[in-house]
Amino acid sequence: MNKDKHYWDERYKTRGSGAGSCGQILDFKFQEIRGMPNVRSILDVGFGDLNTILRVTSFFSTASYLGLDISTTALQKAKAKKLDDRFNFKLIENSIFSHPSDLVLCLDVLYHITQDEDYENMLRSLKQSWKKHLFLTVYKDECVNQPVASHMKIRKFDPTYFSKQYKKTLIPFGNKNIYLFQFWKGVKPLKNNKKEILFKDFNRKIWIDLTLNDDDVISRGFLDCGKFFEQSLLQFVSQLELDENKAIVDIGANVGNHTLFFSLFCLYSKIFAFEPYDKVRNVLESHIKMNSLKNVKVFPVAVGAKAGFCDLEESPMDSLGKKRHNGKTFVKKGNSIKMVTLDDALKNEPISLIKMDVEGYEYNVLLGARNILKKQHPYLFIEAKTLCAKQQIDDYLFPLGYDCERKLNTLSPTYFYRYKKSHHRN
């Protein structure tokens, strides 16, 4: 243990934990861990640089937390964070401890124990401390004889030491040689797929679907902060004088960030949410159902300049559901997406506001909404990623009587347009 302790004490003075404790690998682990039921106490063995803390507070917001580590440096840094009273940290020696907890995490620890006696002690201690759920990571048995760094040792692992009830999942990132093991006692636990989050700025609890992608900026805001994505824009919308008997249109509704806000806090009679991408639309519909939103109607279609069908193109953005349609209409084939115009889809509906975020296709959406714009003059919130796209939108809207009044400081530039009859041309 002295050798391992010295290594990690020195490492944490200048560096953090390894690749397994951040990014896609950590996100993948917590996709499996989050949602475990009946967790009131958590034991995190090898808390290191505290990367797991963020996930713990997101998914188990009321559970007590005890972090154990062999590194004095890690302990000092953890205590310097001055977290609230439910977080405690302790040093362990010789891998010996006994802290019975509902959820025990031992991630990227076992193959960093170089002394066999300490390794055996660790297995015994984990077995004594595990009450309901145990998650740990180990290398494949085939890796036992492969050369590794001096601070590592790979051993064969027998999962039945803990239980015959387990799930083994290969982590599909990094070196792809590491398994995440899940153990449970009694009946296999069913994950809770939803969590009630307090949005402190509005003093309101909202149910959030836990199938959200951890890399997504929208889900991180929900789960980590209890905040809406582009919250400043939404608060600006809430201050506008709108006719509550008219509808709000959310084009590119994604998982429902704006739709949730409009329905819960703006009290409009109808919200029409357009989202063609099924993966995120499923989450959108889940949010509507979880929160009993009665005034939202979802359209599973793309919106464009003409009715027809279109492809969805992948976007390099990391936000869940960042796909865009290419605007090409053609005879339906395969799994292509139906495309409608706003004028056709909402022909007889009174509209007060339209928000659109369709990954560069905003101009084409406007072309298909010409009658609504000319007759009803709704407020417009339009994302335009480039100055060229913004100019194209301006050139189209100005003759219809619209001015761009404001640029909102959002992740992508979003512009607020208001109808001004003074320069309206027929």
PDB file of C-alpha atoms in Angstrom, residues 296-413:
ATOM      1  CA  VAL A 296     -48.952  20.518 -25.866  1.00  0.00           C
ATOM      2  CA  LYS A 297     -49.389  18.835 -29.240  1.00  0.00           C
ATOM      3  CA  VAL A 298     -46.369  17.145 -30.833  1.00  0.00           C
ATOM      4  CA  PHE A 299     -45.905  16.991 -34.601  1.00  0.00           C
ATOM      5  CA  PRO A 300     -43.462  14.197 -35.628  1.00  0.00           C
ATOM      6  CA  VAL A 301     -42.503  15.969 -38.852  1.00  0.00           C
ATOM      7  CA  ALA A 302     -39.943  18.351 -40.294  1.00  0.00           C
ATOM      8  CA  VAL A 303     -40.969  21.871 -41.311  1.00  0.00           C
ATOM      9  CA  GLY A 304     -39.843  23.454 -44.556  1.00  0.00           C
ATOM     10  CA  ALA A 305     -40.659  25.539 -47.614  1.00  0.00           C
ATOM     11  CA  LYS A 306     -42.680  22.817 -49.341  1.00  0.00           C
ATOM     12  CA  ALA A 307     -44.560  19.703 -48.326  1.00  0.00           C
ATOM     13  CA  GLY A 308     -42.867  16.414 -49.124  1.00  0.00           C
ATOM     14  CA  PHE A 309     -40.211  14.215 -47.566  1.00  0.00           C
ATOM     15  CA  CYS A 310     -36.629  14.861 -46.542  1.00  0.00           C
ATOM     16  CA  ASP A 311     -33.511  13.276 -45.087  1.00  0.00           C
ATOM     17  CA  LEU A 312     -32.044  14.050 -41.685  1.00  0.00           C
ATOM     18  CA  GLU A 313     -28.354  14.898 -41.725  1.00  0.00           C
ATOM     19  CA  GLU A 314     -26.039  14.270 -38.781  1.00  0.00           C
ATOM     20  CA  SER A 315     -24.595  17.374 -37.157  1.00  0.00           C
ATOM     21  CA  PRO A 316     -21.163  17.439 -35.458  1.00  0.00           C
ATOM     22  CA  MET A 317     -22.706  19.205 -32.472  1.00  0.00           C
ATOM     23  CA  ASP A 318     -22.652  17.329 -29.155  1.00  0.00           C
ATOM     24  CA  SER A 319     -26.206  18.238 -28.235  1.00  0.00           C
ATOM     25  CA  LEU A 320     -28.662  15.383 -28.242  1.00  0.00           C
ATOM     26  CA  GLY A 321     -30.811  15.514 -31.341  1.00  0.00           C
ATOM     27  CA  LYS A 322     -28.653  17.958 -33.267  1.00  0.00           C
ATOM     28  CA  LYS A 323     -29.760  16.694 -36.651  1.00  0.00           C
ATOM     29  CA  ARG A 324     -30.998  18.766 -39.512  1.00  0.00           C
ATOM     30  CA  HIS A 325     -32.997  18.046 -42.616  1.00  0.00           C
ATOM     31  CA  ASN A 326     -31.421  18.923 -45.927  1.00  0.00           C
ATOM     32  CA  GLY A 327     -34.585  20.488 -47.351  1.00  0.00           C
ATOM     33  CA  LYS A 328     -34.699  18.321 -50.448  1.00  0.00           C
ATOM     34  CA  THR A 329     -38.187  17.116 -51.253  1.00  0.00           C
ATOM     35  CA  PHE A 330     -38.639  13.815 -53.045  1.00  0.00           C
ATOM     36  CA  VAL A 331     -40.904  10.806 -53.392  1.00  0.00           C
ATOM     37  CA  LYS A 332     -41.060   8.916 -50.127  1.00  0.00           C
ATOM     38  CA  LYS A 333     -38.592   6.071 -49.787  1.00  0.00           C
ATOM     39  CA  GLY A 334     -37.117   4.080 -46.936  1.00  0.00           C
ATOM     40  CA  ASN A 335     -37.194   5.848 -43.572  1.00  0.00           C
ATOM     41  CA  SER A 336     -37.352   9.406 -44.873  1.00  0.00           C
ATOM     42  CA  ILE A 337     -39.067  12.071 -42.784  1.00  0.00           C
ATOM     43  CA  LYS A 338     -42.321  13.761 -43.694  1.00  0.00           C
ATOM     44  CA  MET A 339     -41.987  17.515 -44.199  1.00  0.00           C
ATOM     45  CA  VAL A 340     -44.817  20.064 -43.952  1.00  0.00           C
ATOM     46  CA  THR A 341     -45.152  23.816 -44.257  1.00  0.00           C
ATOM     47  CA  LEU A 342     -46.263  25.795 -41.244  1.00  0.00           C
ATOM     48  CA  ASP A 343     -49.015  27.407 -43.318  1.00  0.00           C
ATOM     49  CA  ASP A 344     -50.505  23.980 -44.052  1.00  0.00           C
ATOM     50  CA  ALA A 345     -49.984  22.381 -40.634  1.00  0.00           C
ATOM     51  CA  LEU A 346     -51.437  25.304 -38.653  1.00  0.00           C
ATOM     52  CA  LYS A 347     -53.765  26.747 -41.258  1.00  0.00           C
ATOM     53  CA  ASN A 348     -56.615  27.645 -38.917  1.00  0.00           C
ATOM     54  CA  GLU A 349     -54.668  28.214 -35.704  1.00  0.00           C
ATOM     55  CA  PRO A 350     -54.101  31.672 -34.163  1.00  0.00           C
ATOM     56  CA  ILE A 351     -50.358  32.038 -33.482  1.00  0.00           C
ATOM     57  CA  SER A 352     -48.677  34.501 -31.102  1.00  0.00           C
ATOM     58  CA  LEU A 353     -45.039  33.375 -31.206  1.00  0.00           C
ATOM     59  CA  ILE A 354     -42.778  31.102 -33.241  1.00  0.00           C
ATOM     60  CA  LYS A 355     -39.431  29.831 -31.992  1.00  0.00           C
ATOM     61  CA  MET A 356     -37.249  27.958 -34.456  1.00  0.00           C
ATOM     62  CA  ASP A 357     -33.951  26.134 -34.111  1.00  0.00           C
ATOM     63  CA  VAL A 358     -33.560  23.846 -37.109  1.00  0.00           C
ATOM     64  CA  GLU A 359     -29.800  23.777 -37.630  1.00  0.00           C
ATOM     65  CA  GLY A 360     -29.474  26.194 -40.531  1.00  0.00           C
ATOM     66  CA  TYR A 361     -32.826  25.574 -42.221  1.00  0.00           C
ATOM     67  CA  GLU A 362     -34.645  28.521 -40.644  1.00  0.00           C
ATOM     68  CA  TYR A 363     -34.996  30.478 -43.893  1.00  0.00           C
ATOM     69  CA  ASN A 364     -36.824  27.595 -45.566  1.00  0.00           C
ATOM     70  CA  VAL A 365     -39.178  27.291 -42.597  1.00  0.00           C
ATOM     71  CA  LEU A 366     -40.026  30.986 -43.010  1.00  0.00           C
ATOM     72  CA  LEU A 367     -40.767  30.477 -46.703  1.00  0.00           C
ATOM     73  CA  GLY A 368     -43.406  27.929 -45.763  1.00  0.00           C
ATOM     74  CA  ALA A 369     -44.940  30.221 -43.124  1.00  0.00           C
ATOM     75  CA  ARG A 370     -45.526  33.264 -45.328  1.00  0.00           C
ATOM     76  CA  ASN A 371     -49.307  33.405 -44.856  1.00  0.00           C
ATOM     77  CA  ILE A 372     -49.033  33.178 -41.064  1.00  0.00           C
ATOM     78  CA  LEU A 373     -46.400  35.921 -41.038  1.00  0.00           C
ATOM     79  CA  LYS A 374     -48.416  38.246 -43.309  1.00  0.00           C
ATOM     80  CA  LYS A 375     -51.763  37.779 -41.578  1.00  0.00           C
ATOM     81  CA  GLN A 376     -50.958  37.101 -37.916  1.00  0.00           C
ATOM     82  CA  HIS A 377     -47.595  38.838 -37.324  1.00  0.00           C
ATOM     83  CA  PRO A 378     -46.363  36.532 -34.529  1.00  0.00           C
ATOM     84  CA  TYR A 379     -43.229  37.290 -32.555  1.00  0.00           C
ATOM     85  CA  LEU A 380     -40.256  35.367 -33.947  1.00  0.00           C
ATOM     86  CA  PHE A 381     -37.232  33.878 -32.198  1.00  0.00           C
ATOM     87  CA  ILE A 382     -34.870  32.554 -34.841  1.00  0.00           C
ATOM     88  CA  GLU A 383     -31.450  30.962 -34.489  1.00  0.00           C
ATOM     89  CA  ALA A 384     -28.947  32.048 -37.148  1.00  0.00           C
ATOM     90  CA  LYS A 385     -25.450  30.649 -36.799  1.00  0.00           C
ATOM     91  CA  THR A 386     -23.806  32.878 -39.427  1.00  0.00           C
ATOM     92  CA  LEU A 387     -24.085  36.510 -40.513  1.00  0.00           C
ATOM     93  CA  CYS A 388     -24.931  35.287 -44.007  1.00  0.00           C
ATOM     94  CA  ALA A 389     -27.882  33.287 -42.661  1.00  0.00           C
ATOM     95  CA  LYS A 390     -28.977  36.274 -40.578  1.00  0.00           C
ATOM     96  CA  GLN A 391     -28.876  38.583 -43.613  1.00  0.00           C
ATOM     97  CA  GLN A 392     -30.947  36.151 -45.679  1.00  0.00           C
ATOM     98  CA  ILE A 393     -33.582  36.046 -42.930  1.00  0.00           C
ATOM     99  CA  ASP A 394     -33.566  39.857 -42.608  1.00  0.00           C
ATOM    100  CA  ASP A 395     -34.013  40.305 -46.362  1.00  0.00           C
ATOM    101  CA  TYR A 396     -37.051  38.039 -46.293  1.00  0.00           C
ATOM    102  CA  LEU A 397     -38.704  39.420 -43.162  1.00  0.00           C
ATOM    103  CA  PHE A 398     -38.191  43.165 -43.672  1.00  0.00           C
ATOM    104  CA  PRO A 399     -40.650  43.458 -46.603  1.00  0.00           C
ATOM    105  CA  LEU A 400     -43.175  41.561 -44.474  1.00  0.00           C
ATOM    106  CA  GLY A 401     -42.979  44.284 -41.834  1.00  0.00           C
ATOM    107  CA  TYR A 402     -40.522  42.749 -39.366  1.00  0.00           C
ATOM    108  CA  ASP A 403     -37.539  44.311 -37.612  1.00  0.00           C
ATOM    109  CA  CYS A 404     -34.814  42.496 -35.714  1.00  0.00           C
ATOM    110  CA  GLU A 405     -35.020  44.099 -32.285  1.00  0.00           C
ATOM    111  CA  ARG A 406     -32.580  42.105 -30.249  1.00  0.00           C
ATOM    112  CA  LYS A 407     -29.820  39.507 -30.288  1.00  0.00           C
ATOM    113  CA  LEU A 408     -30.043  37.193 -27.312  1.00  0.00           C
ATOM    114  CA  ASN A 409     -26.891  35.874 -25.676  1.00  0.00           C
ATOM    115  CA  THR A 410     -27.480  32.173 -26.150  1.00  0.00           C
ATOM    116  CA  LEU A 411     -25.124  29.326 -27.080  1.00  0.00           C
ATOM    117  CA  SER A 412     -25.964  29.952 -30.733  1.00  0.00           C
ATOM    118  CA  PRO A 413     -27.018  33.462 -31.828  1.00  0.00           C
TER     119      PRO A 413
END
